[in-house]
Coordinates of C-alpha atoms in Angstrom, one line a residue:
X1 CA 0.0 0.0 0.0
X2 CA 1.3 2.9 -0.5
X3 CA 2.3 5.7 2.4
X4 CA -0.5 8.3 3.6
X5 CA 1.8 11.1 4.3
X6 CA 4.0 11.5 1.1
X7 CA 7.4 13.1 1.4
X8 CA 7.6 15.8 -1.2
X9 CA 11.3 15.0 -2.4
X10 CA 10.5 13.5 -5.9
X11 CA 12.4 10.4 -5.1
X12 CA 10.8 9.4 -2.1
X13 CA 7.1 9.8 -4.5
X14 CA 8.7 7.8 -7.0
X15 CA 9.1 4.8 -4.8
X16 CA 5.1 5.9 -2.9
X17 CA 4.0 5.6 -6.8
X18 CA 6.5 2.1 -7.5
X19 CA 4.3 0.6 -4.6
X20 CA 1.1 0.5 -6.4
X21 CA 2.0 1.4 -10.1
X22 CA -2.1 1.0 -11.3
X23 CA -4.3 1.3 -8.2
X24 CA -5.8 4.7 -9.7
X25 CA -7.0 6.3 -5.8
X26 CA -4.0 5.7 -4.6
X27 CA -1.0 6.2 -7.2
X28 CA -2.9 9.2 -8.7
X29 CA -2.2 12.4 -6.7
X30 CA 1.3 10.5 -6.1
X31 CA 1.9 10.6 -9.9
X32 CA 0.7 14.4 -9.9
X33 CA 2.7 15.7 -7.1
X34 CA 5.7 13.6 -8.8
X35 CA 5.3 15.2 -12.2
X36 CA 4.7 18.7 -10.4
X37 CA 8.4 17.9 -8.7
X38 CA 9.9 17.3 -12.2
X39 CA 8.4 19.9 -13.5
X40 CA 10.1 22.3 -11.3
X41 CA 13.2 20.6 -11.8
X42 CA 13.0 21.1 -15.9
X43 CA 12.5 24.6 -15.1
X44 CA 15.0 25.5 -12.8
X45 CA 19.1 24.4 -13.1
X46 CA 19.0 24.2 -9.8
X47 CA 20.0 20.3 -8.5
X48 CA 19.6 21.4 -4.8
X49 CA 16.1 19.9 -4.7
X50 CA 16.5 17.0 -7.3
X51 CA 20.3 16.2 -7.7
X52 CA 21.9 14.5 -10.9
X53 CA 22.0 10.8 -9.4
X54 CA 18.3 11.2 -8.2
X55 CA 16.9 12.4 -11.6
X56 CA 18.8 9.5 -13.1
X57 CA 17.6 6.8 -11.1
X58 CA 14.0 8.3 -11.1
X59 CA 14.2 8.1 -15.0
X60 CA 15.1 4.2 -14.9
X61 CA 12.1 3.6 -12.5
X62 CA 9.7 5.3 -14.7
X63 CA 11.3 3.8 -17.7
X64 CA 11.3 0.0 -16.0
X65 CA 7.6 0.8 -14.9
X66 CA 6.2 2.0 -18.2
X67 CA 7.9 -1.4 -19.9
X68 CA 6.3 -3.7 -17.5
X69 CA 2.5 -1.6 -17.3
X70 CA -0.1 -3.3 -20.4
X71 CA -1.3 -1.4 -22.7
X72 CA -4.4 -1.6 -20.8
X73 CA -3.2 -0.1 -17.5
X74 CA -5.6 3.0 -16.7
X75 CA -2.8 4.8 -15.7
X76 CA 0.1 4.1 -18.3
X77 CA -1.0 7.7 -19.8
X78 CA 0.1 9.1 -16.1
X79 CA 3.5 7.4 -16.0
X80 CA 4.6 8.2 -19.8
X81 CA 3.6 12.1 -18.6
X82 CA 6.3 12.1 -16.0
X83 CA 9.0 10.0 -18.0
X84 CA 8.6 12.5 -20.6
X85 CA 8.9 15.5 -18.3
X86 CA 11.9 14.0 -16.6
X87 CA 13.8 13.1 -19.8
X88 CA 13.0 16.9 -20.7
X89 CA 14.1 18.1 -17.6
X90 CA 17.4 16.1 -17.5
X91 CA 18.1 17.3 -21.1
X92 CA 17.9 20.7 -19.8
X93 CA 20.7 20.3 -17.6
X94 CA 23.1 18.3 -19.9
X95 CA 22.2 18.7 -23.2
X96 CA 22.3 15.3 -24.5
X97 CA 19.6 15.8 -27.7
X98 CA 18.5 11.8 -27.2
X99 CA 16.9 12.8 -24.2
X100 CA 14.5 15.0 -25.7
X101 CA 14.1 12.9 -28.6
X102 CA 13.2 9.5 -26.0
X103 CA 10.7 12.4 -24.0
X104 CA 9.2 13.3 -27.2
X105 CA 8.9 9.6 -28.2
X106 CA 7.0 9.0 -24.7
X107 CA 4.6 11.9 -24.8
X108 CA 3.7 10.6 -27.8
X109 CA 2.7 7.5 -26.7
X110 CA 0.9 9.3 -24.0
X111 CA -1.4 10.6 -26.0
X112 CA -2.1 7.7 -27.9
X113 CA -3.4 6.5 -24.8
X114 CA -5.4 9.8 -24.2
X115 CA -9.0 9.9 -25.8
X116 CA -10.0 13.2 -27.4
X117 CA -12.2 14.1 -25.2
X118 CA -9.9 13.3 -21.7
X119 CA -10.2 16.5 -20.3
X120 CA -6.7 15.4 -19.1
X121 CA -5.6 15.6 -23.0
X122 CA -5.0 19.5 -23.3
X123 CA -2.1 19.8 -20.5
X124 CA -0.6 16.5 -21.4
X125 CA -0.7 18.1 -24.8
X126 CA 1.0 21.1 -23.7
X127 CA 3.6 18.8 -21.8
X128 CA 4.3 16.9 -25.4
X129 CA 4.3 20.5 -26.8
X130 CA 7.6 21.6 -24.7
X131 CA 9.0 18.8 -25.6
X132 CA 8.5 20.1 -29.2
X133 CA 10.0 23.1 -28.4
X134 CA 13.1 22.2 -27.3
X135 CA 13.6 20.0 -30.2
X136 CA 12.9 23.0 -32.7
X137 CA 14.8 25.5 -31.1
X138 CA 17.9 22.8 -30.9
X139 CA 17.8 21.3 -34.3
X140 CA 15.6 24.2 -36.2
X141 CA 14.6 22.1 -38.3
X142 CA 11.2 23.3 -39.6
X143 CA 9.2 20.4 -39.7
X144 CA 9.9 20.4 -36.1
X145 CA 8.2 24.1 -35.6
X146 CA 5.2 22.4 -38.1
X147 CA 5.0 20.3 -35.6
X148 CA 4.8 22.6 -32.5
X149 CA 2.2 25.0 -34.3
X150 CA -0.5 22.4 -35.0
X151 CA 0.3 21.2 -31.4
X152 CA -0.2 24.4 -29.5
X153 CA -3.2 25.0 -32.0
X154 CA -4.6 21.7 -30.8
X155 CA -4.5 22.7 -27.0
X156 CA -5.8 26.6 -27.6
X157 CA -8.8 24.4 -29.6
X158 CA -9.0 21.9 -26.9
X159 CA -8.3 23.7 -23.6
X160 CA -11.1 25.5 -21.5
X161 CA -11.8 29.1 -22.7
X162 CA -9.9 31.5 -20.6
X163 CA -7.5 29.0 -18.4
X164 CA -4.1 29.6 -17.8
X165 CA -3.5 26.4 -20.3
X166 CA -5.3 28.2 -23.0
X167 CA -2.9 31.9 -22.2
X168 CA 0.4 29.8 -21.8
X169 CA -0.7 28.1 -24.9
X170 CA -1.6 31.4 -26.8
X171 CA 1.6 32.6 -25.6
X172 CA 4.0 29.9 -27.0
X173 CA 2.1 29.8 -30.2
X174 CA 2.6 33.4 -31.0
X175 CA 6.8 33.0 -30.6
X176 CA 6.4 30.2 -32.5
X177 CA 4.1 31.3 -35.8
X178 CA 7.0 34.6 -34.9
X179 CA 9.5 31.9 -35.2
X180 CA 8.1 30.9 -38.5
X181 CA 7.9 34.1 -40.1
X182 CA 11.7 34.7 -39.9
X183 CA 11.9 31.5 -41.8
X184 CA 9.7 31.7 -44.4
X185 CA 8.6 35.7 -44.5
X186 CA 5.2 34.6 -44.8
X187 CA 2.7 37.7 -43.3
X188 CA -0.3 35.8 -42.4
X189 CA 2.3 34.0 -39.8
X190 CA 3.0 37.5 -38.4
X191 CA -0.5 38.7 -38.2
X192 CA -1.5 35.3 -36.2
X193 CA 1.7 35.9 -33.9
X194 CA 0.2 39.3 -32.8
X195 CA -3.4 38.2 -32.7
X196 CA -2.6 35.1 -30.5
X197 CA 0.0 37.1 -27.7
X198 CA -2.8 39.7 -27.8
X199 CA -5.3 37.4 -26.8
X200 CA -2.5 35.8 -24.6
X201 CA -1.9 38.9 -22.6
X202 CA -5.8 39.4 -22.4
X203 CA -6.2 35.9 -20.8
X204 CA -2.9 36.6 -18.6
X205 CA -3.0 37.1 -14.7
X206 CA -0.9 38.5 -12.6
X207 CA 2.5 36.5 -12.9
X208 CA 5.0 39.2 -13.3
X209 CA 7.4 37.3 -15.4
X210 CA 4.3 35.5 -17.6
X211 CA 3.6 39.1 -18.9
X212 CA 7.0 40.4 -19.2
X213 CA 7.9 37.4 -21.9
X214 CA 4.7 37.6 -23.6
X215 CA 4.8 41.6 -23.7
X216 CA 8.6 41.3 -25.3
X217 CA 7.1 39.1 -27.8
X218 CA 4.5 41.2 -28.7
X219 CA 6.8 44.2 -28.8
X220 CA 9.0 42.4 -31.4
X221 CA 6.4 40.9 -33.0
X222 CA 4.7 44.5 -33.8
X223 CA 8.2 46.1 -34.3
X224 CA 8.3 44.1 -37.2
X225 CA 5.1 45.0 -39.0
X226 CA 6.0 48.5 -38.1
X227 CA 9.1 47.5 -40.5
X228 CA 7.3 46.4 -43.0
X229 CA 4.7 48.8 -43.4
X230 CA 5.9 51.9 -41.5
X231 CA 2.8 52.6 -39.7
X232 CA 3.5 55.1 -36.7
X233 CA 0.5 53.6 -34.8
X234 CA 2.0 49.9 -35.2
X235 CA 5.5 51.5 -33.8
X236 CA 3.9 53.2 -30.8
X237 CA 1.8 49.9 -29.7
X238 CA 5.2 48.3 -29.9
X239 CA 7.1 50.8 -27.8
X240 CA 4.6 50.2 -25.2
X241 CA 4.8 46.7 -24.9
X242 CA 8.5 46.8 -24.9
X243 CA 7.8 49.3 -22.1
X244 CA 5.5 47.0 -20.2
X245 CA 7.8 44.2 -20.9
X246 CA 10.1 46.0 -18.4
X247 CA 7.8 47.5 -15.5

């Protein structure tokens, strides 16, 4: 059975999940706070709450798990989540491209295990989307940013109007439609940048560094309309969201 009182330290949840891989009540919110943990770890280079050694030996347990789980297991969707965000997060500190490759190959298999209409599916969407990202920005390789577009498209479609999924969404498809239009100067990519950070930054709340990114984006993103067509109005809505990109 596995404990009542979890420890938080993402190694310790790992062996609370190992205890009852499939027994949904139980493993569940175990599975949750462990991908919450990794998470935090992909985001941050920072190993003083989830050292090297841990983070590799969680990776084989999830990896052993996953092998070993049928394809029927309610729960295999859960366990290729956080073996995905774990082989993200370890790629972020050492760079090794086959570990975002092997998280990419998982959250894809996570989603073949995710019906459509899982309300689950749009934030383990966005998860696989990440993954994406990384792999485009490394290799920039464009069918890579196809890719990542009709992702993020899939979770704005799919996620509840309004959410933070939909605005962090929103967000990352505007850089990346921005990211497209560098490559292949096409205008209706630049038009749908600024029209999806606007709505972003309509749907934002009040997480300083959220609006900051999404503001700089915006900025650039107008900055170069204002280039192409020299419109003073254009120039002046991207001076203020360069400014409110800084406050």
């Amino acid at each position: 059975m596995c404990e009542d009182v979890l420890n938080p330290h993402a190694l310790d949840l790992l062996q609370d999940a190992l205890a009852c891989p499939d027994v949904i009540g139980e493993v569940l919110p175990i599975l949750q706070q462990l991908k919450a943990s990794l998470a935090a770890a992909h985001a941050s280079s920072d190993t003083s709450q989830l050292a090297d050694d841990d983070l590799d030996e969680i990776i084989r347990g999830l990896t052993g798990t996953v092998e070993t789980l049928s394809a029927s297991a309610s729960l295999k969707a859960e366990w290729l989540d956080c073996l995905g965000v774990a082989l993200s997060a370890r790629y972020e500190r050492r760079g090794n491209i086959q570990d975002i490759d092997k998280a990419i190959h998982f959250l894809q298999a996570m989603l073949d295990f995710t019906l459509n209409d899982d309300p689950s599916r749009p934030q383990r969407l966005h998860d696989f989307c990440l993954a994406l990202h990384i792999r485009a920005s490394k290799l920039r390789q464009l069918e890579n940013l196809e890719r990542l577009i009709d992702s993020l498209r899939e979770v704005v479609k799919l996620a509840p109007d309004g959410n933070s999924l939909m605005c962090r969404a929103l967000g990352n498809l505007g850089t990346a439609l921005q990211e497209r239009f560098r490559r292949l100067d096409a205008e209706a990519d630049l038009q749908a940048a600024v029209a999806s950070l606007k709505h972003a930054l309509e749907l934002a709340g009040e997480d300083a560094e959220e609006l900051a990114g999404m503001n700089y984006s915006l900025g650039s993103a107008l900055y170069t309309q204002f280039e192409d067509n020299d419109d003073l109005e254009i120039l002046n809505n991207a001076i203020a969201s360069f400014q409110r990109a800084l406050q």
